[in-house]
């Protein structure tokens, strides 16, 4: 564990990656969930699980050489790293709200769960900068929500088949422009 990991771990509720065998795996630690208040908040627990499971679906939906390459530009595709992060996390954020609304009648938010003193100490701008971008979740969720509102899920889900459809930096701030491009 590197120095950044030692500071960020209470803020990371789950991490989904490709395993050595090519399958997805999600790493969670109950200790982190306890500090984040998730274990004592049933809707928040469901939200976090749904969010990470969406990453499994996203990974299975990604097709084409550009998605599987660490160098999509070698396939003629220029992408914004922010566009990737905002689409992946924003989509999972949007989907976990859909799931928890169906289960509990309202979207859940782990951010409202009672946090431990350790979590609160680590949740500051200096340390948060080393970990996941809150904007990727929040603004990305709003981006996906607006595009789904305008076009429906099938149009938005095109990004999993065509990496060139990921939002540009300008489109992250203008969801209508991204939706217009998705519309074709």
mmCIF file of C-alpha atoms in Angstrom:
data_model
loop_
_atom_site.group_PDB
_atom_site.id
_atom_site.type_symbol
_atom_site.label_atom_id
_atom_site.label_comp_id
_atom_site.label_asym_id
_atom_site.label_seq_id
_atom_site.Cartn_x
_atom_site.Cartn_y
_atom_site.Cartn_z
ATOM 1 C CA UNK A 1 0.000 0.000 0.000
ATOM 2 C CA UNK A 2 1.450 3.352 -1.082
ATOM 3 C CA UNK A 3 1.323 6.576 0.916
ATOM 4 C CA UNK A 4 -1.736 7.859 -0.989
ATOM 5 C CA UNK A 5 -3.593 4.581 -0.350
ATOM 6 C CA UNK A 6 -2.995 4.935 3.373
ATOM 7 C CA UNK A 7 -4.719 8.314 3.298
ATOM 8 C CA UNK A 8 -7.535 7.567 0.853
ATOM 9 C CA UNK A 9 -8.746 4.107 1.961
ATOM 10 C CA UNK A 10 -11.600 5.345 4.192
ATOM 11 C CA UNK A 11 -13.088 7.189 1.190
ATOM 12 C CA UNK A 12 -13.094 4.254 -1.264
ATOM 13 C CA UNK A 13 -16.259 2.222 -0.737
ATOM 14 C CA UNK A 14 -15.552 -0.209 -3.543
ATOM 15 C CA UNK A 15 -13.155 -0.704 -6.394
ATOM 16 C CA UNK A 16 -13.959 -2.801 -9.448
ATOM 17 C CA UNK A 17 -11.122 -3.945 -11.693
ATOM 18 C CA UNK A 18 -10.299 -6.570 -14.245
ATOM 19 C CA UNK A 19 -8.784 -9.601 -12.535
ATOM 20 C CA UNK A 20 -5.864 -11.566 -13.922
ATOM 21 C CA UNK A 21 -8.266 -14.081 -15.477
ATOM 22 C CA UNK A 22 -10.043 -11.309 -17.424
ATOM 23 C CA UNK A 23 -13.127 -11.319 -15.205
ATOM 24 C CA UNK A 24 -14.260 -8.356 -13.126
ATOM 25 C CA UNK A 25 -13.812 -8.363 -9.393
ATOM 26 C CA UNK A 26 -14.905 -5.863 -6.796
ATOM 27 C CA UNK A 27 -12.807 -5.198 -3.757
ATOM 28 C CA UNK A 28 -14.560 -3.898 -0.658
ATOM 29 C CA UNK A 29 -13.538 -3.744 2.952
ATOM 30 C CA UNK A 30 -16.133 -3.893 5.697
ATOM 31 C CA UNK A 31 -13.887 -1.646 7.806
ATOM 32 C CA UNK A 32 -14.200 1.100 5.191
ATOM 33 C CA UNK A 33 -17.962 0.588 5.006
ATOM 34 C CA UNK A 34 -18.152 0.873 8.795
ATOM 35 C CA UNK A 35 -16.228 4.168 8.780
ATOM 36 C CA UNK A 36 -18.431 5.470 5.941
ATOM 37 C CA UNK A 37 -21.588 4.511 7.848
ATOM 38 C CA UNK A 38 -22.731 2.144 5.104
ATOM 39 C CA UNK A 39 -23.050 -0.958 7.305
ATOM 40 C CA UNK A 40 -25.565 0.826 9.531
ATOM 41 C CA UNK A 41 -27.612 2.294 6.656
ATOM 42 C CA UNK A 42 -29.451 -0.322 4.587
ATOM 43 C CA UNK A 43 -30.323 1.959 1.615
ATOM 44 C CA UNK A 44 -26.720 3.236 1.463
ATOM 45 C CA UNK A 45 -25.433 -0.349 1.535
ATOM 46 C CA UNK A 46 -27.687 -1.256 -1.393
ATOM 47 C CA UNK A 47 -26.554 1.868 -3.230
ATOM 48 C CA UNK A 48 -22.863 1.001 -2.939
ATOM 49 C CA UNK A 49 -23.429 -2.617 -4.001
ATOM 50 C CA UNK A 50 -25.581 -1.558 -6.970
ATOM 51 C CA UNK A 51 -22.971 1.010 -8.015
ATOM 52 C CA UNK A 52 -20.161 -1.531 -8.068
ATOM 53 C CA UNK A 53 -22.275 -4.155 -9.848
ATOM 54 C CA UNK A 54 -22.962 -1.623 -12.610
ATOM 55 C CA UNK A 55 -19.214 -1.516 -13.233
ATOM 56 C CA UNK A 56 -19.359 -5.273 -13.926
ATOM 57 C CA UNK A 57 -22.132 -4.708 -16.493
ATOM 58 C CA UNK A 58 -20.188 -1.845 -18.073
ATOM 59 C CA UNK A 59 -17.094 -4.013 -18.435
ATOM 60 C CA UNK A 60 -19.119 -6.777 -20.085
ATOM 61 C CA UNK A 61 -20.770 -4.289 -22.459
ATOM 62 C CA UNK A 62 -17.506 -2.720 -23.665
ATOM 63 C CA UNK A 63 -16.664 -3.974 -27.121
ATOM 64 C CA UNK A 64 -14.059 -3.193 -29.717
ATOM 65 C CA UNK A 65 -10.297 -2.927 -29.751
ATOM 66 C CA UNK A 66 -10.307 0.701 -28.571
ATOM 67 C CA UNK A 67 -12.035 -0.284 -25.318
ATOM 68 C CA UNK A 68 -9.665 -3.110 -24.565
ATOM 69 C CA UNK A 69 -6.529 -1.156 -25.392
ATOM 70 C CA UNK A 70 -4.673 1.076 -22.970
ATOM 71 C CA UNK A 71 -3.868 3.176 -26.048
ATOM 72 C CA UNK A 72 -7.175 3.945 -27.825
ATOM 73 C CA UNK A 73 -5.427 6.659 -29.859
ATOM 74 C CA UNK A 74 -3.553 3.824 -31.622
ATOM 75 C CA UNK A 75 -6.998 2.844 -32.974
ATOM 76 C CA UNK A 76 -7.739 6.373 -34.163
ATOM 77 C CA UNK A 77 -9.826 7.252 -31.105
ATOM 78 C CA UNK A 78 -9.089 10.364 -29.078
ATOM 79 C CA UNK A 79 -10.785 10.357 -25.704
ATOM 80 C CA UNK A 80 -10.824 12.615 -22.722
ATOM 81 C CA UNK A 81 -9.749 10.793 -19.555
ATOM 82 C CA UNK A 82 -12.296 12.945 -17.730
ATOM 83 C CA UNK A 83 -14.915 11.862 -20.279
ATOM 84 C CA UNK A 84 -14.161 8.237 -19.463
ATOM 85 C CA UNK A 85 -14.295 8.785 -15.711
ATOM 86 C CA UNK A 86 -17.429 10.938 -15.856
ATOM 87 C CA UNK A 87 -19.238 8.440 -18.100
ATOM 88 C CA UNK A 88 -18.248 5.337 -16.114
ATOM 89 C CA UNK A 89 -18.847 6.777 -12.641
ATOM 90 C CA UNK A 90 -21.746 8.974 -13.739
ATOM 91 C CA UNK A 91 -23.511 5.997 -15.311
ATOM 92 C CA UNK A 92 -22.998 3.899 -12.178
ATOM 93 C CA UNK A 93 -24.216 6.833 -10.051
ATOM 94 C CA UNK A 94 -27.337 7.217 -12.219
ATOM 95 C CA UNK A 95 -27.989 3.457 -12.160
ATOM 96 C CA UNK A 96 -27.585 3.100 -8.383
ATOM 97 C CA UNK A 97 -30.208 5.858 -7.974
ATOM 98 C CA UNK A 98 -32.562 3.901 -10.243
ATOM 99 C CA UNK A 99 -32.042 0.720 -8.207
ATOM 100 C CA UNK A 100 -32.473 2.316 -4.790
ATOM 101 C CA UNK A 101 -35.531 4.267 -5.946
ATOM 102 C CA UNK A 102 -37.160 0.996 -6.980
ATOM 103 C CA UNK A 103 -36.187 -0.686 -3.712
ATOM 104 C CA UNK A 104 -36.842 2.131 -1.242
ATOM 105 C CA UNK A 105 -39.057 4.618 -3.079
ATOM 106 C CA UNK A 106 -36.349 7.283 -3.108
ATOM 107 C CA UNK A 107 -32.723 7.407 -4.233
ATOM 108 C CA UNK A 108 -30.253 6.469 -1.519
ATOM 109 C CA UNK A 109 -27.067 8.349 -0.806
ATOM 110 C CA UNK A 110 -24.189 6.960 1.207
ATOM 111 C CA UNK A 111 -23.126 10.583 1.712
ATOM 112 C CA UNK A 112 -25.924 11.026 4.267
ATOM 113 C CA UNK A 113 -24.867 7.989 6.336
ATOM 114 C CA UNK A 114 -23.332 8.673 9.746
ATOM 115 C CA UNK A 115 -19.556 8.857 9.244
ATOM 116 C CA UNK A 116 -16.859 7.949 11.763
ATOM 117 C CA UNK A 117 -14.328 10.479 13.002
ATOM 118 C CA UNK A 118 -11.661 8.745 10.854
ATOM 119 C CA UNK A 119 -13.760 9.160 7.716
ATOM 120 C CA UNK A 120 -14.397 12.827 8.514
ATOM 121 C CA UNK A 121 -10.669 13.458 9.045
ATOM 122 C CA UNK A 122 -9.806 11.882 5.683
ATOM 123 C CA UNK A 123 -12.674 13.592 3.836
ATOM 124 C CA UNK A 124 -10.936 16.888 3.186
ATOM 125 C CA UNK A 125 -9.855 18.562 -0.062
ATOM 126 C CA UNK A 126 -6.148 17.714 0.318
ATOM 127 C CA UNK A 127 -6.677 13.983 0.828
ATOM 128 C CA UNK A 128 -9.716 13.719 -1.474
ATOM 129 C CA UNK A 129 -7.530 15.057 -4.297
ATOM 130 C CA UNK A 130 -5.522 11.802 -4.078
ATOM 131 C CA UNK A 131 -8.588 9.599 -4.448
ATOM 132 C CA UNK A 132 -11.744 9.405 -6.498
ATOM 133 C CA UNK A 133 -13.097 12.645 -7.964
ATOM 134 C CA UNK A 134 -16.446 13.499 -6.386
ATOM 135 C CA UNK A 135 -17.229 15.573 -9.501
ATOM 136 C CA UNK A 136 -16.935 12.481 -11.703
ATOM 137 C CA UNK A 137 -19.763 10.916 -9.714
ATOM 138 C CA UNK A 138 -21.966 13.967 -9.202
ATOM 139 C CA UNK A 139 -21.513 15.861 -12.478
ATOM 140 C CA UNK A 140 -21.177 12.584 -14.372
ATOM 141 C CA UNK A 141 -24.460 11.385 -12.850
ATOM 142 C CA UNK A 142 -26.171 14.609 -13.919
ATOM 143 C CA UNK A 143 -24.689 14.244 -17.422
ATOM 144 C CA UNK A 144 -26.020 10.698 -17.784
ATOM 145 C CA UNK A 145 -29.393 11.614 -16.255
ATOM 146 C CA UNK A 146 -29.887 14.462 -18.728
ATOM 147 C CA UNK A 147 -28.848 12.343 -21.715
ATOM 148 C CA UNK A 148 -31.201 9.534 -20.625
ATOM 149 C CA UNK A 149 -33.979 12.084 -20.148
ATOM 150 C CA UNK A 150 -33.474 13.402 -23.695
ATOM 151 C CA UNK A 151 -32.685 10.170 -25.552
ATOM 152 C CA UNK A 152 -33.396 7.141 -23.363
ATOM 153 C CA UNK A 153 -31.000 4.491 -22.034
ATOM 154 C CA UNK A 154 -30.297 2.692 -25.358
ATOM 155 C CA UNK A 155 -28.841 5.864 -26.911
ATOM 156 C CA UNK A 156 -26.623 6.502 -23.889
ATOM 157 C CA UNK A 157 -25.531 2.867 -23.746
ATOM 158 C CA UNK A 158 -23.917 3.295 -27.180
ATOM 159 C CA UNK A 159 -20.795 4.519 -25.358
ATOM 160 C CA UNK A 160 -20.066 0.946 -24.235
ATOM 161 C CA UNK A 161 -19.820 -0.118 -27.869
ATOM 162 C CA UNK A 162 -18.137 3.008 -29.276
ATOM 163 C CA UNK A 163 -15.550 4.689 -27.075
ATOM 164 C CA UNK A 164 -15.470 7.698 -29.410
ATOM 165 C CA UNK A 165 -18.933 8.600 -28.085
ATOM 166 C CA UNK A 166 -17.602 9.351 -24.607
ATOM 167 C CA UNK A 167 -18.240 12.971 -23.640
ATOM 168 C CA UNK A 168 -15.595 15.542 -24.415
ATOM 169 C CA UNK A 169 -14.419 18.002 -21.777
ATOM 170 C CA UNK A 170 -16.810 20.636 -23.214
ATOM 171 C CA UNK A 171 -19.714 18.154 -23.301
ATOM 172 C CA UNK A 172 -19.231 17.263 -19.642
ATOM 173 C CA UNK A 173 -20.319 20.813 -18.875
ATOM 174 C CA UNK A 174 -23.050 20.774 -21.557
ATOM 175 C CA UNK A 175 -25.090 17.578 -21.394
ATOM 176 C CA UNK A 176 -27.415 18.765 -24.173
ATOM 177 C CA UNK A 177 -24.451 19.038 -26.572
ATOM 178 C CA UNK A 178 -23.358 15.504 -25.706
ATOM 179 C CA UNK A 179 -26.921 14.212 -26.179
ATOM 180 C CA UNK A 180 -27.070 15.962 -29.555
ATOM 181 C CA UNK A 181 -23.889 14.141 -30.629
ATOM 182 C CA UNK A 182 -25.239 10.812 -29.313
ATOM 183 C CA UNK A 183 -28.426 11.365 -31.291
ATOM 184 C CA UNK A 184 -26.211 11.339 -34.384
#
